[in-house]
GROMACS .gro file of C-alpha atoms in nm:
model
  311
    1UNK     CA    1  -4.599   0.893   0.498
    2UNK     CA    2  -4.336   0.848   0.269
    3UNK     CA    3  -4.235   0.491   0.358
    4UNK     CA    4  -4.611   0.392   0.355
    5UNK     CA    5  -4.644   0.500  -0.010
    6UNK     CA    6  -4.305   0.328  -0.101
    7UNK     CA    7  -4.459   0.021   0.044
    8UNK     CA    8  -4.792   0.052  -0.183
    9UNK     CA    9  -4.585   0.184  -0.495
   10UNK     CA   10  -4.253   0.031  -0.500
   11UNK     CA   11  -4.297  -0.377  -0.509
   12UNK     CA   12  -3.916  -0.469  -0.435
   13UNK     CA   13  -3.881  -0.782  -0.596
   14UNK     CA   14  -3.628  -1.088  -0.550
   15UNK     CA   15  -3.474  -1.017  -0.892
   16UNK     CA   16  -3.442  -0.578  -0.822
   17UNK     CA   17  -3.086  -0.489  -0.775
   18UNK     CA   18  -3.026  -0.219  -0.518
   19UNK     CA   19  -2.946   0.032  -0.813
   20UNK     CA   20  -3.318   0.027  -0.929
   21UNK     CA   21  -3.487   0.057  -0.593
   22UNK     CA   22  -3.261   0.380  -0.521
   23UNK     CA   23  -3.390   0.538  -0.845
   24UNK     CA   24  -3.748   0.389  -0.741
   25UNK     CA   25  -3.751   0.568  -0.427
   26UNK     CA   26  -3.576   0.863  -0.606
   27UNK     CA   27  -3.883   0.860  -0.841
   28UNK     CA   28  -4.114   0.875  -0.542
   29UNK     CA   29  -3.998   1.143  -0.369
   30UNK     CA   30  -3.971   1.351  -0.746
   31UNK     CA   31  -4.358   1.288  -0.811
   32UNK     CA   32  -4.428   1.385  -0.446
   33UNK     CA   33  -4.213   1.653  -0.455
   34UNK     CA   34  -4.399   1.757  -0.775
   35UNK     CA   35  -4.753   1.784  -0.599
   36UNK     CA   36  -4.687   1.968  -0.352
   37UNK     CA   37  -4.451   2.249  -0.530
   38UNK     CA   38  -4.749   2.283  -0.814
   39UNK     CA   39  -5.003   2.308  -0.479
   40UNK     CA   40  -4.776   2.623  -0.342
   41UNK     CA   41  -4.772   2.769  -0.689
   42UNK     CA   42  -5.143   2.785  -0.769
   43UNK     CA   43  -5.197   2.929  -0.398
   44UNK     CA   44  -4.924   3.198  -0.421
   45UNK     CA   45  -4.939   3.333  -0.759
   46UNK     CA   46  -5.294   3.359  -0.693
   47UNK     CA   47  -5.236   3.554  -0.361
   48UNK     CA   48  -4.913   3.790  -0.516
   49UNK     CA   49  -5.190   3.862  -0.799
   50UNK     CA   50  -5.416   4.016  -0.548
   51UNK     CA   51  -5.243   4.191  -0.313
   52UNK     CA   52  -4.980   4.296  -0.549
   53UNK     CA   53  -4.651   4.152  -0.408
   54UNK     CA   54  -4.359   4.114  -0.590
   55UNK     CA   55  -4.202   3.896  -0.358
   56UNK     CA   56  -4.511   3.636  -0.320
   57UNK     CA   57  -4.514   3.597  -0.678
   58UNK     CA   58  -4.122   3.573  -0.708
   59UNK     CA   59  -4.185   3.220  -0.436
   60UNK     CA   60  -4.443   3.159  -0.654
   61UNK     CA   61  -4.242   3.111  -0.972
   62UNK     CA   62  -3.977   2.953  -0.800
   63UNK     CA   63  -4.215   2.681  -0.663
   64UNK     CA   64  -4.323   2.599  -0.973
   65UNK     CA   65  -3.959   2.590  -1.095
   66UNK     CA   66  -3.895   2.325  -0.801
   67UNK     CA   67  -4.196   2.136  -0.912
   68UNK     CA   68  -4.013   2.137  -1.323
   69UNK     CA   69  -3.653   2.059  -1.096
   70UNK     CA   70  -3.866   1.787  -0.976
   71UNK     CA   71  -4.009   1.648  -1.254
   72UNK     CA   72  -3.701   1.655  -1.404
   73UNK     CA   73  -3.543   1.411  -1.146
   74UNK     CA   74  -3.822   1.207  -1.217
   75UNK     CA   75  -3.747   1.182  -1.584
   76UNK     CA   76  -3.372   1.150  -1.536
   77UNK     CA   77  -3.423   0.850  -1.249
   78UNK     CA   78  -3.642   0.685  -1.507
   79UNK     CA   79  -3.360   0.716  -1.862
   80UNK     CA   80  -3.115   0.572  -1.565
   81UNK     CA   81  -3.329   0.242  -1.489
   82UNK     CA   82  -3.279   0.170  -1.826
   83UNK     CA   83  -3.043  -0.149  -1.855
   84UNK     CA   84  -2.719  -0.148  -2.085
   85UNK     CA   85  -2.780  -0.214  -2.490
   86UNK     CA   86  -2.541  -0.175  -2.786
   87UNK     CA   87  -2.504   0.194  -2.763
   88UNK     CA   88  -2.447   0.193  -2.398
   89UNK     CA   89  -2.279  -0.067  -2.273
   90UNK     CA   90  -2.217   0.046  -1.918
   91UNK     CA   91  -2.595   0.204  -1.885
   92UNK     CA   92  -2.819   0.495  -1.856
   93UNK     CA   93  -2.682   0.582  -1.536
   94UNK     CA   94  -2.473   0.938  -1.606
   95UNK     CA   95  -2.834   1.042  -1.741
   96UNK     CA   96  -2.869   1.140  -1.389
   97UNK     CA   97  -2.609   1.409  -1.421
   98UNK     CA   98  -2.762   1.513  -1.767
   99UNK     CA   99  -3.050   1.596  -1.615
  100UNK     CA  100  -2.903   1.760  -1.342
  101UNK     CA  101  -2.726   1.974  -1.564
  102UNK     CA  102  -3.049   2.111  -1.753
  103UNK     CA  103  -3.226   2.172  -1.390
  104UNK     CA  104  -2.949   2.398  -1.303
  105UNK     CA  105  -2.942   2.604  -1.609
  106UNK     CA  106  -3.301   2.635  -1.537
  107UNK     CA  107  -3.261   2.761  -1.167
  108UNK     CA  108  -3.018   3.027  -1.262
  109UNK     CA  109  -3.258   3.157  -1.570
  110UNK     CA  110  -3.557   3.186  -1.284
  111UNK     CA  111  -3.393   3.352  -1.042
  112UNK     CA  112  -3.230   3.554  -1.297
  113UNK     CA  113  -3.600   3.647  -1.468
  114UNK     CA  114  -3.695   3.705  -1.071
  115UNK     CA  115  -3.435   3.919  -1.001
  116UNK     CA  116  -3.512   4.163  -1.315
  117UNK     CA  117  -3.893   4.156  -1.216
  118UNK     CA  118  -3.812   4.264  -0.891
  119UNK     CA  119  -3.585   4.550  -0.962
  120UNK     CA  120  -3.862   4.693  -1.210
  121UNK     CA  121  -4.105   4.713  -0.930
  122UNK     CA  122  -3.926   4.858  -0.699
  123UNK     CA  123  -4.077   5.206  -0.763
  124UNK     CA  124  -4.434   5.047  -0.693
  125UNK     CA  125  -4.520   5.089  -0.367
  126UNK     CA  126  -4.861   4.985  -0.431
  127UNK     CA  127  -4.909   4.661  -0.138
  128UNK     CA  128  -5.181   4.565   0.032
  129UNK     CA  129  -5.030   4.376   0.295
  130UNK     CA  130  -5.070   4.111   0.518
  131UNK     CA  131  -5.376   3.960   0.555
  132UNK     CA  132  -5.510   3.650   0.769
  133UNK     CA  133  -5.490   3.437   0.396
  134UNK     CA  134  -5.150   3.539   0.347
  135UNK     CA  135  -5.007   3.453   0.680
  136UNK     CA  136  -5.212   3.081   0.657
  137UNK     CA  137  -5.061   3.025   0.292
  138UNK     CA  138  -4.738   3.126   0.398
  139UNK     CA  139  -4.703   2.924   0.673
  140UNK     CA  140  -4.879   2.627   0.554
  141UNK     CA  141  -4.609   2.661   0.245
  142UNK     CA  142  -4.322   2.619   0.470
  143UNK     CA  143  -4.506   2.368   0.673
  144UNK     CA  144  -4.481   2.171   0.334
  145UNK     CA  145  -4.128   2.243   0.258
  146UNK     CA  146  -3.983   2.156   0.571
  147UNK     CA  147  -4.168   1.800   0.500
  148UNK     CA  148  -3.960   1.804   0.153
  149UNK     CA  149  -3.626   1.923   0.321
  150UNK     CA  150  -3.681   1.648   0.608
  151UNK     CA  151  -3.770   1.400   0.290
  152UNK     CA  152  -3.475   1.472   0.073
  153UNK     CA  153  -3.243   1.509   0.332
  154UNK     CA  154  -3.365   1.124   0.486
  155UNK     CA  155  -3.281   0.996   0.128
  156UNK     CA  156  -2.986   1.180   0.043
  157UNK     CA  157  -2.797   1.021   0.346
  158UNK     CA  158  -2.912   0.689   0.273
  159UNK     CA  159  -2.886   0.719  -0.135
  160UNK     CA  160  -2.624   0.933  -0.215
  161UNK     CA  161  -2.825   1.122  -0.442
  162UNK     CA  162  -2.742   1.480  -0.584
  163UNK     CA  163  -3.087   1.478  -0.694
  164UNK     CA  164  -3.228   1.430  -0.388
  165UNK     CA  165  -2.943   1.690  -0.237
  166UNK     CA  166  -3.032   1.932  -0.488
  167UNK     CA  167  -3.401   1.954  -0.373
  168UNK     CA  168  -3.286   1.951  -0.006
  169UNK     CA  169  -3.103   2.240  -0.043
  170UNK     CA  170  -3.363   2.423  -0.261
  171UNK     CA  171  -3.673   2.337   0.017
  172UNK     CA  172  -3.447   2.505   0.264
  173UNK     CA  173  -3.365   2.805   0.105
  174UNK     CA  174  -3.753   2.827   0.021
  175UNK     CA  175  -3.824   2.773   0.378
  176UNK     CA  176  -3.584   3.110   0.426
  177UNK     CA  177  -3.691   3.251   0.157
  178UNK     CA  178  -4.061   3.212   0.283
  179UNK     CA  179  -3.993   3.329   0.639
  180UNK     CA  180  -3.844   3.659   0.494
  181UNK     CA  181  -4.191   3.724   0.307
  182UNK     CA  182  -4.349   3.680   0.600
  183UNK     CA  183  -4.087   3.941   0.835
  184UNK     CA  184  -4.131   4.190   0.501
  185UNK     CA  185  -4.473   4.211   0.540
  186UNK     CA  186  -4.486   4.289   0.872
  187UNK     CA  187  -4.244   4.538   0.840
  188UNK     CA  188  -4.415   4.696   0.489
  189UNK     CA  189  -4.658   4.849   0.740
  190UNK     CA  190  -4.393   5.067   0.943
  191UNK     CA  191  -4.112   5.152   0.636
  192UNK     CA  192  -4.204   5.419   0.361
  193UNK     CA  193  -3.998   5.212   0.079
  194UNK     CA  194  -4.103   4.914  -0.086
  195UNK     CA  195  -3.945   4.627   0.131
  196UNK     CA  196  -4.151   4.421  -0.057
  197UNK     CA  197  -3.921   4.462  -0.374
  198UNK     CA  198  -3.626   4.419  -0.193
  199UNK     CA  199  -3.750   4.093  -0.051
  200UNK     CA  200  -3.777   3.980  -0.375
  201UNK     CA  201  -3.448   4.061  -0.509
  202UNK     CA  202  -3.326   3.862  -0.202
  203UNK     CA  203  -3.520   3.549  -0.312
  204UNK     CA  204  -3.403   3.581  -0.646
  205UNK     CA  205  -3.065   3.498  -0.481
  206UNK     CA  206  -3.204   3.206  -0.305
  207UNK     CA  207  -3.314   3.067  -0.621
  208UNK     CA  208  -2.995   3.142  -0.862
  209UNK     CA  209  -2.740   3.022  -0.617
  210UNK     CA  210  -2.828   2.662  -0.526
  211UNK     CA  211  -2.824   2.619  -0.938
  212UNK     CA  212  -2.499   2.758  -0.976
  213UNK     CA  213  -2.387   2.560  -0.692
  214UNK     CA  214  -2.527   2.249  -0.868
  215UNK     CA  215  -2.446   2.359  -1.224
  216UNK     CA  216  -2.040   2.350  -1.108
  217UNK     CA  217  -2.078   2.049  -0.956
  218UNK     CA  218  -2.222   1.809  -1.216
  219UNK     CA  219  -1.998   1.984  -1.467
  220UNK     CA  220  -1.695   1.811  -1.252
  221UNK     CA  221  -1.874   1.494  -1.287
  222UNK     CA  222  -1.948   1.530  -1.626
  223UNK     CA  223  -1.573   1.626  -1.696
  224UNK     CA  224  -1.396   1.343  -1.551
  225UNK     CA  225  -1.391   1.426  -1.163
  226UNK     CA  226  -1.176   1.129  -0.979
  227UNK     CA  227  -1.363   0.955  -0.782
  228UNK     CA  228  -1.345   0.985  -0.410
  229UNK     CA  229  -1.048   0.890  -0.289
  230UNK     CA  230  -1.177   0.614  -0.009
  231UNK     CA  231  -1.245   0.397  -0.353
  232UNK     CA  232  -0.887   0.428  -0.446
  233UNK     CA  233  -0.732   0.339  -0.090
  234UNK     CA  234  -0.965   0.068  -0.047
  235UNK     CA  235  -0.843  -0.042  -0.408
  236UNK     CA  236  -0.463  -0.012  -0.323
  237UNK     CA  237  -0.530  -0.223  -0.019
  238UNK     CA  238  -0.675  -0.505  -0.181
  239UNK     CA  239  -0.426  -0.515  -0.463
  240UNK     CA  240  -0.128  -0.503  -0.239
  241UNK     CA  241  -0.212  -0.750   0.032
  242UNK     CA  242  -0.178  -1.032  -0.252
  243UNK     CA  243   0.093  -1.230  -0.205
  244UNK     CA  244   0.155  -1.232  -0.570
  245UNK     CA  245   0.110  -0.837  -0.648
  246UNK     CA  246   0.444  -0.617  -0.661
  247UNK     CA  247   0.279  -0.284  -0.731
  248UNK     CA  248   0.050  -0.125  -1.010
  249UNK     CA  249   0.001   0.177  -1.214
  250UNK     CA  250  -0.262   0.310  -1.422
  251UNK     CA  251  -0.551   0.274  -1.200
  252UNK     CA  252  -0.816   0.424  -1.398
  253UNK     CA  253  -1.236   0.444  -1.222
  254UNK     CA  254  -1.518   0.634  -1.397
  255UNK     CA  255  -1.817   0.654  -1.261
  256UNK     CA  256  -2.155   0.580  -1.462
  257UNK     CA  257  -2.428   0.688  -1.249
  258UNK     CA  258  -2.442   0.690  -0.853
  259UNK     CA  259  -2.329   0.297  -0.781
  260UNK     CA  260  -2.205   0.221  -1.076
  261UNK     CA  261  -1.832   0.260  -1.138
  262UNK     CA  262  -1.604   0.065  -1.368
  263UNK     CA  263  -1.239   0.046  -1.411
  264UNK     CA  264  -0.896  -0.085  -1.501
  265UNK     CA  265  -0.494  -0.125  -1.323
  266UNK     CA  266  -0.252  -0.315  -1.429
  267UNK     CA  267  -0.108  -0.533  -1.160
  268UNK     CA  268   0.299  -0.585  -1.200
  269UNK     CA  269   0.328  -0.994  -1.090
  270UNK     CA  270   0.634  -1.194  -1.139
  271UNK     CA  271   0.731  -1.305  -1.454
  272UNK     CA  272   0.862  -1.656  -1.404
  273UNK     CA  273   0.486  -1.782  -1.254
  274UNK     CA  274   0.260  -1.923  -1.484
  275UNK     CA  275  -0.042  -1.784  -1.631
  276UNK     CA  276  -0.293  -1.995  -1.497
  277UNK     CA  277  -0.163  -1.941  -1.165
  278UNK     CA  278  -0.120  -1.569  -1.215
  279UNK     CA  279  -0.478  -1.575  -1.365
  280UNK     CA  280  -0.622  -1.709  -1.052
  281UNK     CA  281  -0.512  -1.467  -0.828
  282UNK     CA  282  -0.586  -1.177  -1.087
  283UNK     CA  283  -0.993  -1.311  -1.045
  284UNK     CA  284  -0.972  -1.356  -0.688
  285UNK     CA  285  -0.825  -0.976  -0.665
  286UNK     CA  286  -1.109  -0.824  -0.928
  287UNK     CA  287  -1.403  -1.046  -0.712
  288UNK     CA  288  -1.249  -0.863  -0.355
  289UNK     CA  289  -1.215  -0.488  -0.542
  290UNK     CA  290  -1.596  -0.578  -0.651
  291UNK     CA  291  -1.703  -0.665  -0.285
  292UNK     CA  292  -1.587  -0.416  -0.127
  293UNK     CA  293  -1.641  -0.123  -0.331
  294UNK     CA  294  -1.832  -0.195  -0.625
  295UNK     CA  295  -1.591  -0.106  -0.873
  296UNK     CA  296  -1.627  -0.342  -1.143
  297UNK     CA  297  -1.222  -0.355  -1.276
  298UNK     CA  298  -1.043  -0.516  -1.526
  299UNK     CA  299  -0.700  -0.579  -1.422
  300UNK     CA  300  -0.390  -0.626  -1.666
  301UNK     CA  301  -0.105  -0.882  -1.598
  302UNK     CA  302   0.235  -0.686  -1.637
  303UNK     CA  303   0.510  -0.936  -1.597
  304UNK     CA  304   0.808  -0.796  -1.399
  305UNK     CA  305   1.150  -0.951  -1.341
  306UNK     CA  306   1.086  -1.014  -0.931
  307UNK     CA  307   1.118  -1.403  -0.879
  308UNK     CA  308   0.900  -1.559  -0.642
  309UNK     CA  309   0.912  -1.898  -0.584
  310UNK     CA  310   0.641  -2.091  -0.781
  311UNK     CA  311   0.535  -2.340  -0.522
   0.00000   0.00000   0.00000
């Protein structure tokens, strides 16, 4: 379904680099993603109402807080198709991460609010139970989120997207999180305590770790984290299979949204070469770096006092 609506919404155009297509499809899956969570919300916060379950209405509130983590993905792909201007030279792309941030902070304040709901009711025993409408909504809810899980975790292989991650992570612990209504209220029928409190307490913890989990990691990004490692090897490969490169230092790559990374290294050459020559080889170098790992670098000349012979 998915690439049929990417086909009827997304025109890919000669002239669209491969940066805006990934937020394109990013934006796609967000809006979908959106639909369906505010679906599961209307249908079980209207259930948890009327039978009184703590725990329905705690999956309730946390769909509807995937369908704000969602929407928020949608804004942030959209600030990151923006192109470069005078106040951002290298883009909108870390807009991404900005986003990202906020949609964490909101995670942990749900499943905080859940837990605390769920503690205060666990001296109400008053549940109706399963009924044949519960067990359809439930299961047609995790009929939808294993769709979303399947979705996100298609495009977070082929995009690299914590966005995408994020939400593939989130529709799995809601799948869990789902299931273990489902086992509670079964079981509510042969326990004397209120399981169905204690289920909720245990969603709660579905919801608030996933956005701790994603509020440490786009703080590293945020921060300065160095970039992975393959980008640097493939770097120091390049640079010293020159003929004309001796070593470098200062390699310096920051990253400005998912595929877009710019840096700088300066290159130690030999002194007694000319510039023009030296110049040549720099461009060649900076053109390979770019090919090969899409790090777009600015390399400094630093004349060093190894002859080699100018032929």
């Amino acid at each position: 379904m998915f690439e049929f609506l990417s086909r009827k919404f997304i025109k890919k155009s000669y002239d669209m680099d491969q940066f805006t297509y990934r937020l394109s499809l990013i934006s796609l899956s967000s809006s979908i993603g959106i639909a369906i969570n505010v679906l599961l919300f209307i249908m079980k916060a209207s259930l948890g109402f009327v039978i009184h379950s703590q725990a329905i209405i705690n999956d309730a509130f946390n769909n509807l807080s995937d369908s704000v983590v969602s929407l928020m993905a949608l804004l942030g792909s959209n600030i990151s198709k923006k192109p470069a201007d005078k106040e951002h030279p290298f883009g909108h792309g870390r807009s991404e991460y900005v986003i990202s941030l906020l949609v964490s902070i909101i995670i942990m304040y749900v499943g905080f609010t859940l837990f605390v709901n769920s503690v205060k009711s666990f001296s109400d025993n008053y549940f109706d139970g399963i009924s044949f409408l519960t067990l359809v909504i439930l299961l047609l809810s995790n009929a939808f989120k294993v769709y979303i899980y399947l979705l996100n975790k298609k495009l977070y292989k082929d995009l690299d997207s914590e966005l995408n991650l994020g939400v593939m992570l989130d529709a799995r612990n809601d799948i869990i999180a789902t299931s273990a209504i489902l086992v509670g209220s079964i079981l509510q029928a042969y326990v004397s305590f209120n399981i169905d409190a204690i289920m909720g307490i245990i969603i709660s913890f579905f919801v608030f770790y996933p956005g701790l989990e994603m509020f440490k990691d786009t703080t590293a990004v945020l921060l300065g984290k160095r970039v992975d490692s393959k980008i640097e090897n493939k770097i120091d490969e390049i640079i010293m299979t020159s003929d004309l490169a001796i070593g470098y230092h200062d390699l310096q790559i920051h990253e400005y949204g998912k595929g877009r990374m710019a840096g700088s290294v300066h290159v130690e050459v030999p002194a007694n070469l000319t510039v023009e020559k030296v110049h040549r080889e720099i461009d060649k170098i900076e053109r390979e770096i770019y090919k090969k790992t899409k790090v777009k670098i600015t390399i400094h000349m630093d004349p060093t006092y190894c002859v080699i012979e100018d032929k």
